Coordinates of C-alpha atoms in Angstrom, one line a residue:
X998 CA 35.2 -0.2 -18.3
X999 CA 34.0 -2.3 -15.0
X1000 CA 36.5 -3.5 -12.8
X1001 CA 34.2 -5.6 -10.9
X1002 CA 32.9 -8.4 -11.9
X1003 CA 29.6 -9.4 -12.6
X1004 CA 27.8 -10.4 -9.5
X1005 CA 29.8 -7.6 -7.4
X1006 CA 28.4 -4.8 -9.3
X1007 CA 25.0 -7.0 -9.4
X1008 CA 24.7 -6.9 -5.8
X1009 CA 25.5 -3.2 -5.9
X1010 CA 23.1 -2.6 -7.8
X1011 CA 21.0 -4.7 -6.0
X1012 CA 21.5 -3.2 -2.7
X1013 CA 21.5 1.0 -3.8
X1014 CA 18.2 -0.7 -5.3
X1015 CA 16.4 -1.6 -2.6
X1016 CA 18.4 1.4 -0.7
X1017 CA 16.2 3.4 -2.8
X1018 CA 12.9 1.5 -2.5
X1019 CA 12.9 1.7 1.4
X1020 CA 13.6 5.7 0.3
X1021 CA 10.9 5.7 -1.9
X1022 CA 8.5 4.4 1.1
X1023 CA 9.4 5.7 4.1
X1024 CA 6.2 7.4 3.9
X1025 CA 4.3 4.1 4.8
X1026 CA 2.9 2.1 8.0
X1027 CA 6.0 1.4 11.0
X1028 CA 2.6 -0.8 12.7
X1029 CA -0.8 -0.6 10.6
X1030 CA -3.6 -0.3 13.4
X1031 CA -7.6 -1.6 13.5
X1032 CA -10.5 0.2 12.0
X1033 CA -11.8 0.0 15.0
X1034 CA -9.7 1.2 17.0
X1035 CA -9.1 4.7 15.0
X1036 CA -12.8 5.5 15.3
X1037 CA -12.6 5.1 19.7
X1038 CA -9.2 7.2 19.0
X1039 CA -10.0 11.1 19.3
X1040 CA -6.9 11.9 17.1
X1041 CA -6.8 9.0 14.6
X1042 CA -2.9 8.1 13.8
X1043 CA 0.0 5.7 12.8
X1044 CA 3.3 6.5 13.3
X1045 CA 5.3 6.1 9.6
X1046 CA 8.4 4.8 9.2
X1047 CA 10.2 7.7 9.0
X1048 CA 9.3 8.9 12.5
X1049 CA 6.8 11.1 11.3
X1050 CA 2.8 10.4 12.7
X1051 CA -0.4 9.9 9.4
X1052 CA -3.8 11.1 10.8
X1053 CA -6.5 9.3 9.4
X1054 CA -9.9 12.2 8.7
X1055 CA -12.7 10.4 10.7
X1056 CA -15.1 11.4 8.3
X1057 CA -13.2 8.3 6.2
X1058 CA -12.8 6.1 8.7
X1059 CA -16.5 6.1 9.3
X1060 CA -17.9 6.1 5.8
X1061 CA -15.3 3.2 5.1
X1062 CA -16.8 1.8 9.0
X1063 CA -20.3 1.8 7.5
X1064 CA -19.0 -0.1 4.4
X1065 CA -16.6 -3.0 6.6
X1066 CA -18.3 -2.5 9.9
X1067 CA -18.2 -7.1 9.8
X1068 CA -14.2 -6.0 10.0
X1069 CA -13.2 -3.5 12.1
X1070 CA -12.0 -5.0 14.1
X1071 CA -9.7 -6.5 11.4
X1072 CA -9.3 -4.1 9.1
X1073 CA -5.8 -2.7 9.1
X1074 CA -5.0 1.0 8.8
X1075 CA -3.3 2.8 6.2
X1076 CA -4.4 -0.4 3.2
X1077 CA -1.7 -0.2 1.4
X1078 CA -1.8 0.0 -2.4
X1079 CA 1.7 -1.9 -4.0
X1080 CA 2.3 -0.8 -7.4
X1081 CA 3.6 -3.7 -8.8
X1082 CA 6.0 -2.3 -12.4
X1083 CA 6.3 -6.1 -12.9
X1084 CA 2.4 -6.8 -13.6
X1085 CA 2.1 -4.1 -16.4
X1086 CA 2.0 -0.2 -16.7
X1087 CA -1.0 1.3 -13.3
X1088 CA -1.4 -2.4 -12.1
X1089 CA -1.7 -2.2 -8.5
X1090 CA -3.4 -5.2 -6.0
X1091 CA -4.0 -4.5 -2.1
X1092 CA -2.7 -8.0 -0.5
X1093 CA -4.3 -7.5 2.2
X1094 CA -7.2 -10.4 3.1
X1095 CA -9.7 -8.3 4.6
X1096 CA -8.5 -5.6 3.3
X1097 CA -8.8 -6.4 -0.2
X1098 CA -12.1 -7.5 0.2
X1099 CA -14.0 -3.9 1.2
X1100 CA -12.4 -2.2 -1.3
X1101 CA -14.1 -5.4 -3.8
X1102 CA -16.8 -3.2 -1.5
X1103 CA -16.3 0.2 -2.2
X1104 CA -16.0 -0.1 -6.3
X1105 CA -18.9 -2.3 -6.3
X1106 CA -16.8 -4.9 -8.1
X1107 CA -16.6 -9.1 -7.8
X1108 CA -13.5 -11.0 -5.1
X1109 CA -13.8 -14.0 -4.6
X1110 CA -10.5 -13.8 -2.4
X1111 CA -6.9 -13.6 -3.0
X1112 CA -5.0 -10.6 -4.1
X1113 CA -6.8 -8.0 -5.1
X1114 CA -5.2 -5.9 -8.9
X1115 CA -7.2 -2.7 -9.6
X1116 CA -6.1 -0.3 -12.2
X1117 CA -5.6 4.1 -12.4
X1118 CA -8.7 5.0 -12.9
X1119 CA -10.1 2.2 -9.4
X1120 CA -6.8 3.5 -7.5
X1121 CA -7.7 6.8 -8.6
X1122 CA -11.2 6.7 -7.2
X1123 CA -9.9 5.5 -4.2
X1124 CA -7.8 8.1 -3.9
X1125 CA -10.1 10.6 -4.1
X1126 CA -12.5 9.3 -2.1
X1127 CA -10.6 7.7 0.7
X1128 CA -7.5 10.6 1.3
X1129 CA -5.9 9.6 4.5
X1130 CA -7.1 6.0 4.3
X1131 CA -4.5 4.2 1.2
X1132 CA -1.1 4.3 1.2
X1133 CA 0.8 3.6 -1.6
X1134 CA 3.8 1.5 -2.0
X1135 CA 6.4 0.9 -4.5
X1136 CA 7.9 -2.6 -5.5
X1137 CA 10.0 -3.8 -8.3
X1138 CA 11.4 -7.0 -8.3
X1139 CA 14.5 -7.5 -8.3
X1140 CA 14.6 -10.2 -11.3
X1141 CA 13.3 -6.4 -12.9
X1142 CA 16.0 -4.7 -12.4
X1143 CA 17.7 -6.6 -15.2
X1144 CA 15.4 -5.8 -17.7
X1145 CA 15.3 -1.5 -16.5
X1146 CA 12.1 -1.1 -14.4

């Protein structure tokens, strides 16, 4: 039997979940960099939240530039694919509008604006073709905590 009240327990659970997500997402960039700038770097990279560097393959950047030439100065890398437990198993989202347009081009799908919803096979295809360009983030809405995710 718990000695804490319901509100206190909920605050603790939410704080623990927030910390776990922070740790799970430490591989994400502290700041994203435009494709155009990365193409000009000898060793294209970004600093991650944990202080390490993430390097991009130049081949992947050049291939991406072929598809996103008109957006190279606005396309920030790495592109974040957010796994959303609240949208069903295997569902991911790209919220960045510029990245969503580029990813739709890469996959040959129609995109009318707003977040781009992806499914496991599409994410796998993107990661296979552009391993260093995409990073996966985990998102769990706090209202899902009570449902066991």
